[in-house]
Amino acid sequence: MLLAAEHDETSAEKIARHSDLLSRQLQSLREKMYPPEAMKKLKTFSSREVAGLLGIAESSLRQLSLNGEAVIPERLDNGRRIYTLSQINELRRYLAEKRPADSLRLDPRRRHGEKMQVLAVANFKGGSAKTTTTVHLAHYLALQGLRVLAIDLDPQASLSAMFGYQPEFDVDENQTLYAAIRYDDDERVPLSHVIRKTYFDGLDLVPGNLELMEYEHETPQAIAQGLSRGDGMFFRRMSTVLKEVENDYDVVLVDAPPQLGYLTLGALYAATGIVITVHPAMLDVSSMNQFLSMTSELLAVIEEAGGTLSHDFVRYLLTRHTPHDVPQVNVAALLRGLFGEDVLAASIVETTAIANAGLEKKSLYEVERGNMTRDTLNRALESVDAANTEVFQLIKQVWGRP
C-alpha cells in the first residue's frame, strides 16, 4: 500500500513537498531561537573585552566612562559596564581623534589612497569550511573596526543563513547580487538596493538564494547575443557594480559558489586577494588540484579576452585541521613545502566549538562565555583569531602600513 501511495506522487512533487516541510520547520525553529522579532542580535561586550579590542588599559576605559567621555555604557546590577559594538566603534573614532599618533591602530579603516580590498573565499570541494571561514573573517574584521560588506554568491545561501536570513522566506526576487549584475536593463537595480544592514555594526550583507543560478543560465545566451561587452562583460560585471559602493567599505568578502561557473569567475576577477580554503586530507587536496588547474585555464581565457588579473595576494588556509592526525600533518607539511609562505602560518583546527556554534547559526565571536567550556572556546578562538589576524596583516600590507 505504501508503494502504491508513493506512485501517486511524482518525484518532483515529493521533493517539492519535502522542501516546503523543511523550510517551514526551519522558519519555526528560527522564530523560537530569536523571539519575538525572529532576528539575530549581537551580544554585548565587557570592559575587559572592549579594552582588548581597543588595545588600551581597562583602567583607561573605566576612566573614560567615569568622565562621561565618548559613550555611556550600560551598567548591570553588579556594577559592571557593558558596551555594544556600535559604542566600541564610537570609542575608536573618539580615541583616534584624541591620540593622532595611534589613530591607525585605534581606527584602522582605510584612508585616502588605500584601495578597497575584495577577498574571494573559494574552493569547489565541499567540507573545506569556506562559508565558516568567510563569516568568521567578516565578524573579526568588523570587530576590528573595519567597514565590511559580505556577499553571498552561493545559491545554497549558507552565509545568509549564518546572518539569520532563511533564503526562501527572507530573500525575495531580485534581492541578491543577481539583481545588480543581470543582463536585462529594465530589471537591474543598483547594488545599494540589495545591501542589507546586519546586527553587526559596520558589517553589511548582500544575501543569496537560488535566484543566483539565473546568472549561470543567462550568461551563455547573453554572450551569444553580444550583451556581454566592455564593463558589462560577464566577468567584469561584479567588479563594475562594486565600484558603486567603493567609498562605503574597507573590505568586501565574497563567499564564492562551490563550482567554477560564471559567478565564481566574476568573483575571482573582482578580487584583489584570494583565500583558498583546504582541508588537509589527500582526497581534498586532489580535488583542490583540479580546482587550481581549471581556474588557471579559465583565468587565462579571461586574460585573452582582455581582462587584466592582478591579485595582491593568493593564500591557502588549512581548515578543519587536526594537529595530532599524522596523515593530516603530512599533507599540511606537503602543502607548506610546495607553496611556502602562500600557505597561511595559522590553521583553523577541527573543534566542537565551531560546530556547536554553527548549529545556532553563530560564529565563535557571537558565543556568550559560559555557553561552552572556557578552555574549548579559548582554544578555538585562538586558532580562528590567528588565521584572521594574518589576513588582516596582509590587507594592511597592501595599504602600505607598517
CSV table of C-alpha atoms in Angstrom, one decimal:
chain,number,residue,atom,x,y,z
A,1,MET,CA,0.0,0.0,0.0
A,2,LEU,CA,2.8,2.4,0.8
A,3,LEU,CA,4.5,1.8,-2.5
A,4,ALA,CA,1.2,2.4,-4.3
A,5,ALA,CA,0.7,5.6,-2.5
A,6,GLU,CA,4.2,6.7,-3.4
A,7,HIS,CA,3.4,6.2,-7.1
A,8,ASP,CA,0.5,8.6,-6.8
A,9,GLU,CA,3.1,11.4,-6.2
A,10,THR,CA,5.8,12.2,-8.7
A,11,SER,CA,9.3,12.6,-7.6
A,12,ALA,CA,9.2,16.3,-8.4
A,13,GLU,CA,6.0,16.7,-6.2
A,14,LYS,CA,7.6,14.7,-3.4
A,15,ILE,CA,10.8,16.7,-3.4
A,16,ALA,CA,8.8,19.9,-3.5
A,17,ARG,CA,6.7,18.8,-0.6
A,18,HIS,CA,9.8,17.8,1.4
A,19,SER,CA,11.4,21.2,0.6
A,20,ASP,CA,8.2,23.0,1.8
A,21,LEU,CA,8.0,21.0,5.0
A,22,LEU,CA,11.7,21.5,5.8
A,23,SER,CA,11.5,25.3,5.0
A,24,ARG,CA,8.6,25.8,7.3
A,25,GLN,CA,10.2,23.8,10.1
A,26,LEU,CA,13.4,25.8,9.8
A,27,GLN,CA,11.4,29.0,9.9
A,28,SER,CA,9.7,27.8,13.1
A,29,LEU,CA,13.0,26.9,14.7
A,30,ARG,CA,14.5,30.3,13.8
A,31,GLU,CA,11.5,32.1,15.4
A,32,LYS,CA,12.0,30.0,18.6
A,33,MET,CA,15.7,30.8,18.6
A,34,TYR,CA,15.3,34.6,18.1
A,35,PRO,CA,12.0,35.7,19.6
A,36,PRO,CA,9.9,37.9,19.3
A,37,GLU,CA,11.1,39.5,16.1
A,38,ALA,CA,13.0,36.4,14.8
A,39,MET,CA,16.1,38.5,14.1
A,40,LYS,CA,19.6,37.9,15.4
A,41,LYS,CA,21.2,40.3,17.9
A,42,LEU,CA,24.9,40.6,18.8
A,43,LYS,CA,26.0,40.1,22.3
A,44,THR,CA,27.3,43.0,24.4
A,45,PHE,CA,30.9,43.2,25.5
A,46,SER,CA,32.5,43.5,28.9
A,47,SER,CA,35.0,46.2,29.8
A,48,ARG,CA,37.8,43.7,29.6
A,49,GLU,CA,36.8,42.6,26.1
A,50,VAL,CA,36.5,46.2,24.9
A,51,ALA,CA,39.9,47.2,26.3
A,52,GLY,CA,41.3,44.2,24.5
A,53,LEU,CA,39.7,45.2,21.2
A,54,LEU,CA,40.8,48.8,21.5
A,55,GLY,CA,44.3,47.9,22.8
A,56,ILE,CA,44.1,50.2,25.8
A,57,ALA,CA,44.2,49.5,29.6
A,58,GLU,CA,40.9,48.6,31.2
A,59,SER,CA,41.6,51.4,33.8
A,60,SER,CA,41.7,53.9,30.9
A,61,LEU,CA,38.4,52.7,29.6
A,62,ARG,CA,36.9,52.9,33.1
A,63,GLN,CA,38.2,56.5,33.4
A,64,LEU,CA,36.6,57.4,30.1
A,65,SER,CA,33.3,56.1,31.4
A,66,LEU,CA,33.6,58.0,34.8
A,67,ASN,CA,34.4,61.2,32.9
A,68,GLY,CA,31.4,60.7,30.6
A,69,GLU,CA,33.6,60.8,27.5
A,70,ALA,CA,32.6,59.4,24.1
A,71,VAL,CA,29.9,56.9,25.2
A,72,ILE,CA,27.9,55.9,28.2
A,73,PRO,CA,27.9,52.1,28.7
A,74,GLU,CA,25.0,50.3,30.3
A,75,ARG,CA,25.6,49.3,33.9
A,76,LEU,CA,24.5,45.9,35.1
A,77,ASP,CA,23.1,45.3,38.6
A,78,ASN,CA,26.5,44.1,39.8
A,79,GLY,CA,28.0,47.4,38.6
A,80,ARG,CA,29.8,46.0,35.6
A,81,ARG,CA,29.8,48.1,32.4
A,82,ILE,CA,28.8,46.5,29.1
A,83,TYR,CA,29.2,48.0,25.6
A,84,THR,CA,27.6,47.4,22.2
A,85,LEU,CA,29.8,47.1,19.1
A,86,SER,CA,28.4,50.5,17.9
A,87,GLN,CA,29.7,52.1,21.1
A,88,ILE,CA,33.0,50.4,20.7
A,89,ASN,CA,33.3,51.9,17.2
A,90,GLU,CA,32.4,55.3,18.6
A,91,LEU,CA,35.2,54.9,21.2
A,92,ARG,CA,37.6,54.0,18.3
A,93,ARG,CA,36.8,57.2,16.5
A,94,TYR,CA,36.9,59.3,19.6
A,95,LEU,CA,40.3,57.9,20.8
A,96,ALA,CA,41.8,58.1,17.2
A,97,GLU,CA,41.0,61.8,17.2
A,98,LYS,CA,42.3,62.3,20.7
A,99,ARG,CA,45.5,60.3,20.0
A,100,PRO,CA,46.6,61.1,16.4
A,101,ALA,CA,49.8,59.2,16.8
A,102,ASP,CA,47.8,56.0,17.4
A,103,SER,CA,45.0,56.8,15.0
A,104,LEU,CA,45.7,54.0,12.5
A,105,ARG,CA,45.8,51.4,15.3
A,106,LEU,CA,42.7,52.7,17.1
A,107,ASP,CA,40.7,53.3,13.9
A,108,PRO,CA,42.0,51.0,11.2
A,109,ARG,CA,39.5,52.0,8.5
A,110,ARG,CA,41.2,52.7,5.1
A,111,ARG,CA,42.4,56.1,4.5
A,112,HIS,CA,42.5,58.2,1.3
A,113,GLY,CA,44.6,56.5,-1.4
A,114,GLU,CA,44.1,53.0,0.1
A,115,LYS,CA,42.0,50.8,-2.2
A,116,MET,CA,39.1,48.8,-1.1
A,117,GLN,CA,40.0,45.1,-0.7
A,118,VAL,CA,37.9,42.5,-2.3
A,119,LEU,CA,38.7,39.0,-0.9
A,120,ALA,CA,37.2,35.9,-2.6
A,121,VAL,CA,37.0,32.9,-0.4
A,122,ALA,CA,37.0,30.0,-2.8
A,123,ASN,CA,37.2,26.2,-3.4
A,124,PHE,CA,34.7,23.9,-5.0
A,125,LYS,CA,35.3,20.9,-2.7
A,126,GLY,CA,32.6,20.6,-0.1
A,127,GLY,CA,33.6,20.4,3.5
A,128,SER,CA,36.5,22.9,3.2
A,129,ALA,CA,34.8,25.3,5.6
A,130,LYS,CA,34.5,28.0,3.0
A,131,THR,CA,31.4,29.7,4.5
A,132,THR,CA,32.5,29.2,8.1
A,133,THR,CA,35.8,30.9,7.2
A,134,THR,CA,34.0,33.8,5.5
A,135,VAL,CA,31.7,34.5,8.4
A,136,HIS,CA,34.4,34.3,11.0
A,137,LEU,CA,36.7,36.7,8.9
A,138,ALA,CA,33.7,39.1,8.4
A,139,HIS,CA,33.0,39.2,12.1
A,140,TYR,CA,36.6,39.5,13.0
A,141,LEU,CA,37.3,42.4,10.7
A,142,ALA,CA,34.1,44.2,11.8
A,143,LEU,CA,35.2,43.8,15.4
A,144,GLN,CA,38.5,45.4,14.5
A,145,GLY,CA,36.5,48.5,13.3
A,146,LEU,CA,36.6,48.0,9.5
A,147,ARG,CA,33.6,48.6,7.3
A,148,VAL,CA,32.8,45.2,5.8
A,149,LEU,CA,30.5,44.0,3.0
A,150,ALA,CA,29.8,40.3,2.8
A,151,ILE,CA,28.4,38.9,-0.4
A,152,ASP,CA,26.8,35.5,-0.5
A,153,LEU,CA,27.4,34.3,-4.0
A,154,ASP,CA,26.5,30.7,-3.3
A,155,PRO,CA,22.9,29.8,-4.4
A,156,GLN,CA,22.7,27.5,-1.3
A,157,ALA,CA,23.0,30.7,0.7
A,158,SER,CA,24.7,29.2,3.8
A,159,LEU,CA,26.3,32.6,4.6
A,160,SER,CA,22.9,34.3,4.5
A,161,ALA,CA,21.6,31.7,7.0
A,162,MET,CA,24.5,32.5,9.3
A,163,PHE,CA,23.3,36.1,9.4
A,164,GLY,CA,19.8,35.0,10.3
A,165,TYR,CA,18.2,35.0,6.9
A,166,GLN,CA,16.3,32.0,5.6
A,167,PRO,CA,16.7,32.4,1.8
A,168,GLU,CA,13.3,31.1,0.7
A,169,PHE,CA,11.4,33.2,3.2
A,170,ASP,CA,13.6,36.4,3.8
A,171,VAL,CA,15.1,37.0,0.4
A,172,ASP,CA,12.6,37.8,-2.3
A,173,GLU,CA,13.0,38.0,-6.1
A,174,ASN,CA,15.7,40.5,-7.3
A,175,GLN,CA,17.2,40.9,-3.8
A,176,THR,CA,20.6,39.1,-4.4
A,177,LEU,CA,23.7,40.2,-6.3
A,178,TYR,CA,22.0,38.8,-9.4
A,179,ALA,CA,19.7,41.9,-9.3
A,180,ALA,CA,22.7,44.2,-9.8
A,181,ILE,CA,24.5,42.2,-12.5
A,182,ARG,CA,21.7,40.7,-14.6
A,183,TYR,CA,21.6,41.5,-18.3
A,184,ASP,CA,18.1,42.9,-18.7
A,185,ASP,CA,18.3,46.6,-18.1
A,186,ASP,CA,14.7,47.0,-17.0
A,187,GLU,CA,15.1,44.7,-14.0
A,188,ARG,CA,18.6,45.5,-13.0
A,189,VAL,CA,19.0,47.7,-9.8
A,190,PRO,CA,21.9,49.5,-8.2
A,191,LEU,CA,24.0,47.3,-5.8
A,192,SER,CA,23.0,49.6,-2.9
A,193,HIS,CA,19.4,48.4,-3.3
A,194,VAL,CA,20.2,44.8,-2.3
A,195,ILE,CA,22.7,45.6,0.5
A,196,ARG,CA,21.2,44.9,4.0
A,197,LYS,CA,22.4,46.1,7.3
A,198,THR,CA,23.2,43.3,9.8
A,199,TYR,CA,23.2,43.1,13.6
A,200,PHE,CA,27.0,43.7,13.5
A,201,ASP,CA,27.7,47.4,13.4
A,202,GLY,CA,29.8,48.2,10.3
A,203,LEU,CA,29.0,44.8,8.6
A,204,ASP,CA,26.5,44.7,5.7
A,205,LEU,CA,25.3,41.8,3.7
A,206,VAL,CA,24.2,41.0,0.1
A,207,PRO,CA,22.2,37.8,0.7
A,208,GLY,CA,21.9,34.9,-1.7
A,209,ASN,CA,19.4,32.3,-2.8
A,210,LEU,CA,18.7,30.1,-5.7
A,211,GLU,CA,18.0,33.1,-7.9
A,212,LEU,CA,21.8,33.4,-8.4
A,213,MET,CA,21.6,30.4,-10.7
A,214,GLU,CA,19.8,32.5,-13.2
A,215,TYR,CA,23.1,34.3,-14.0
A,216,GLU,CA,24.7,31.0,-14.8
A,217,HIS,CA,21.9,30.1,-17.2
A,218,GLU,CA,21.6,33.5,-18.9
A,219,THR,CA,25.3,34.3,-19.4
A,220,PRO,CA,25.9,32.0,-22.4
A,221,GLN,CA,22.9,33.4,-24.2
A,222,ALA,CA,24.0,37.0,-23.3
A,223,ILE,CA,27.4,36.3,-24.8
A,224,ALA,CA,25.8,34.8,-27.9
A,225,GLN,CA,23.6,37.9,-28.3
A,226,GLY,CA,26.6,40.3,-27.8
A,227,LEU,CA,25.3,41.7,-24.5
A,228,SER,CA,28.5,40.8,-22.6
A,229,ARG,CA,30.8,43.6,-23.7
A,230,GLY,CA,33.1,46.2,-22.1
A,231,ASP,CA,32.4,46.8,-18.4
A,232,GLY,CA,29.3,44.7,-18.9
A,233,MET,CA,31.3,41.6,-19.9
A,234,PHE,CA,30.3,38.7,-17.7
A,235,PHE,CA,33.5,38.5,-15.8
A,236,ARG,CA,33.6,42.3,-15.3
A,237,ARG,CA,30.0,42.9,-14.1
A,238,MET,CA,30.7,42.2,-10.4
A,239,SER,CA,33.8,44.4,-10.4
A,240,THR,CA,31.8,47.2,-12.1
A,241,VAL,CA,29.0,47.2,-9.6
A,242,LEU,CA,31.3,47.1,-6.6
A,243,LYS,CA,32.7,50.4,-7.7
A,244,GLU,CA,29.3,51.9,-6.9
A,245,VAL,CA,29.9,51.3,-3.2
A,246,GLU,CA,33.6,51.7,-3.1
A,247,ASN,CA,33.5,54.7,-0.8
A,248,ASP,CA,31.4,52.9,1.8
A,249,TYR,CA,33.6,49.9,2.6
A,250,ASP,CA,37.1,48.9,3.5
A,251,VAL,CA,36.8,45.2,2.7
A,252,VAL,CA,34.4,43.1,0.6
A,253,LEU,CA,34.3,39.4,1.4
A,254,VAL,CA,32.8,37.1,-1.3
A,255,ASP,CA,31.7,33.6,-0.4
A,256,ALA,CA,32.1,32.1,-3.8
A,257,PRO,CA,30.0,29.2,-5.1
A,258,PRO,CA,31.4,25.7,-4.8
A,259,GLN,CA,31.9,25.4,-8.6
A,260,LEU,CA,33.8,27.2,-11.3
A,261,GLY,CA,30.9,28.9,-13.0
A,262,TYR,CA,30.4,32.5,-14.3
A,263,LEU,CA,29.7,33.8,-10.8
A,264,THR,CA,33.0,32.4,-9.5
A,265,LEU,CA,34.9,33.8,-12.4
A,266,GLY,CA,33.3,37.2,-11.8
A,267,ALA,CA,34.4,37.0,-8.1
A,268,LEU,CA,37.9,36.0,-9.0
A,269,TYR,CA,38.2,38.9,-11.5
A,270,ALA,CA,36.8,41.4,-9.0
A,271,ALA,CA,39.0,40.1,-6.2
A,272,THR,CA,42.2,41.9,-5.0
A,273,GLY,CA,43.0,38.8,-2.9
A,274,ILE,CA,42.0,35.2,-2.9
A,275,VAL,CA,41.8,32.9,0.1
A,276,ILE,CA,41.5,29.2,-0.8
A,277,THR,CA,40.3,27.0,2.0
A,278,VAL,CA,41.6,23.4,2.1
A,279,HIS,CA,41.0,20.5,4.4
A,280,PRO,CA,44.4,18.8,4.8
A,281,ALA,CA,43.3,15.4,3.6
A,282,MET,CA,44.6,13.8,0.4
A,283,LEU,CA,41.2,13.5,-1.2
A,284,ASP,CA,40.5,17.2,-0.6
A,285,VAL,CA,44.0,18.2,-1.8
A,286,SER,CA,43.5,16.2,-5.0
A,287,SER,CA,40.2,18.0,-5.5
A,288,MET,CA,41.9,21.3,-4.9
A,289,ASN,CA,44.4,20.5,-7.5
A,290,GLN,CA,41.6,20.1,-10.1
A,291,PHE,CA,40.2,23.4,-8.9
A,292,LEU,CA,43.6,25.1,-9.4
A,293,SER,CA,44.1,23.6,-12.8
A,294,MET,CA,40.6,24.5,-14.1
A,295,THR,CA,40.9,28.0,-12.5
A,296,SER,CA,44.2,28.7,-14.2
A,297,GLU,CA,42.8,27.7,-17.6
A,298,LEU,CA,39.7,29.8,-17.2
A,299,LEU,CA,41.6,32.8,-15.9
A,300,ALA,CA,43.9,32.5,-19.0
A,301,VAL,CA,40.8,32.7,-21.2
A,302,ILE,CA,39.7,35.9,-19.3
A,303,GLU,CA,43.1,37.4,-19.9
A,304,GLU,CA,42.9,36.5,-23.6
A,305,ALA,CA,39.5,38.3,-23.7
A,306,GLY,CA,41.2,41.5,-22.4
A,307,GLY,CA,40.7,41.0,-18.6
A,308,THR,CA,43.7,42.0,-16.5
A,309,LEU,CA,44.2,39.9,-13.5
A,310,SER,CA,46.3,41.2,-10.7
A,311,HIS,CA,45.8,39.9,-7.2
A,312,ASP,CA,47.6,41.5,-4.2
A,313,PHE,CA,47.9,38.0,-2.7
A,314,VAL,CA,46.7,34.4,-3.0
A,315,ARG,CA,46.8,32.4,0.2
A,316,TYR,CA,45.8,28.8,1.2
A,317,LEU,CA,44.2,28.4,4.6
A,318,LEU,CA,44.2,25.0,6.2
A,319,THR,CA,40.8,24.4,7.8
A,320,ARG,CA,39.3,21.6,10.0
A,321,HIS,CA,42.8,20.7,10.8
A,322,THR,CA,43.6,18.0,13.4
A,323,PRO,CA,47.1,18.7,14.5
A,324,HIS,CA,47.7,15.2,16.0
A,325,ASP,CA,46.4,13.4,13.0
A,326,VAL,CA,49.6,12.1,11.3
A,327,PRO,CA,48.1,11.9,7.7
A,328,GLN,CA,46.8,15.5,8.0
A,329,VAL,CA,50.2,16.6,9.4
A,330,ASN,CA,51.9,15.1,6.4
A,331,VAL,CA,49.5,16.7,4.0
A,332,ALA,CA,50.0,20.1,5.7
A,333,ALA,CA,53.7,19.7,5.5
A,334,LEU,CA,53.5,18.8,1.8
A,335,LEU,CA,51.5,22.0,1.1
A,336,ARG,CA,53.8,24.2,3.1
A,337,GLY,CA,56.8,22.6,1.4
A,338,LEU,CA,55.3,23.2,-2.1
A,339,PHE,CA,53.8,26.6,-1.6
A,340,GLY,CA,55.9,28.2,1.2
A,341,GLU,CA,54.5,31.4,2.6
A,342,ASP,CA,51.5,31.2,0.3
A,343,VAL,CA,50.1,28.9,2.9
A,344,LEU,CA,49.0,30.9,6.0
A,345,ALA,CA,51.1,30.0,9.0
A,346,ALA,CA,47.9,29.6,11.2
A,347,SER,CA,45.4,26.8,10.5
A,348,ILE,CA,41.9,26.6,11.8
A,349,VAL,CA,41.6,23.5,13.9
A,350,GLU,CA,38.8,20.9,13.9
A,351,THR,CA,36.8,21.7,17.1
A,352,THR,CA,33.4,21.0,18.5
A,353,ALA,CA,33.3,24.7,19.5
A,354,ILE,CA,32.9,25.8,15.8
A,355,ALA,CA,30.5,23.0,15.1
A,356,ASN,CA,28.3,23.8,18.1
A,357,ALA,CA,28.3,27.5,17.4
A,358,GLY,CA,27.3,26.7,13.8
A,359,LEU,CA,24.3,24.7,15.0
A,360,GLU,CA,23.0,28.0,16.4
A,361,LYS,CA,24.0,29.9,13.3
A,362,LYS,CA,26.7,31.7,15.2
A,363,SER,CA,30.4,32.4,14.8
A,364,LEU,CA,32.7,32.0,17.8
A,365,TYR,CA,32.7,35.8,18.1
A,366,GLU,CA,29.0,35.7,19.0
A,367,VAL,CA,29.1,32.9,21.6
A,368,GLU,CA,28.5,34.1,25.1
A,369,ARG,CA,31.1,32.9,27.5
A,370,GLY,CA,29.6,30.3,29.7
A,371,ASN,CA,27.7,28.7,26.9
A,372,MET,CA,30.5,26.3,26.4
A,373,THR,CA,33.6,25.2,28.2
A,374,ARG,CA,36.1,28.1,28.7
A,375,ASP,CA,39.1,26.1,27.5
A,376,THR,CA,37.3,24.7,24.5
A,377,LEU,CA,36.2,28.2,23.4
A,378,ASN,CA,39.5,29.8,24.1
A,379,ARG,CA,41.4,27.2,22.0
A,380,ALA,CA,39.0,27.6,19.1
A,381,LEU,CA,39.2,31.4,19.3
A,382,GLU,CA,43.0,31.3,19.4
A,383,SER,CA,43.0,29.3,16.2
A,384,VAL,CA,40.5,31.4,14.3
A,385,ASP,CA,42.0,34.7,15.6
A,386,ALA,CA,45.5,33.7,14.4
A,387,ALA,CA,44.3,33.0,10.8
A,388,ASN,CA,42.1,36.1,10.7
A,389,THR,CA,45.0,38.2,12.1
A,390,GLU,CA,47.2,37.0,9.2
A,391,VAL,CA,44.7,38.0,6.6
A,392,PHE,CA,44.2,41.4,8.3
A,393,GLN,CA,48.0,41.9,8.3
A,394,LEU,CA,48.0,41.1,4.5
A,395,ILE,CA,45.4,43.8,4.0
A,396,LYS,CA,47.4,46.3,6.0
A,397,GLN,CA,50.5,45.5,4.0
A,398,VAL,CA,48.6,46.2,0.7
A,399,TRP,CA,47.6,49.5,2.2
A,400,GLY,CA,51.3,50.2,2.9
A,401,ARG,CA,51.0,50.3,6.7
A,402,PRO,CA,53.8,49.2,9.0
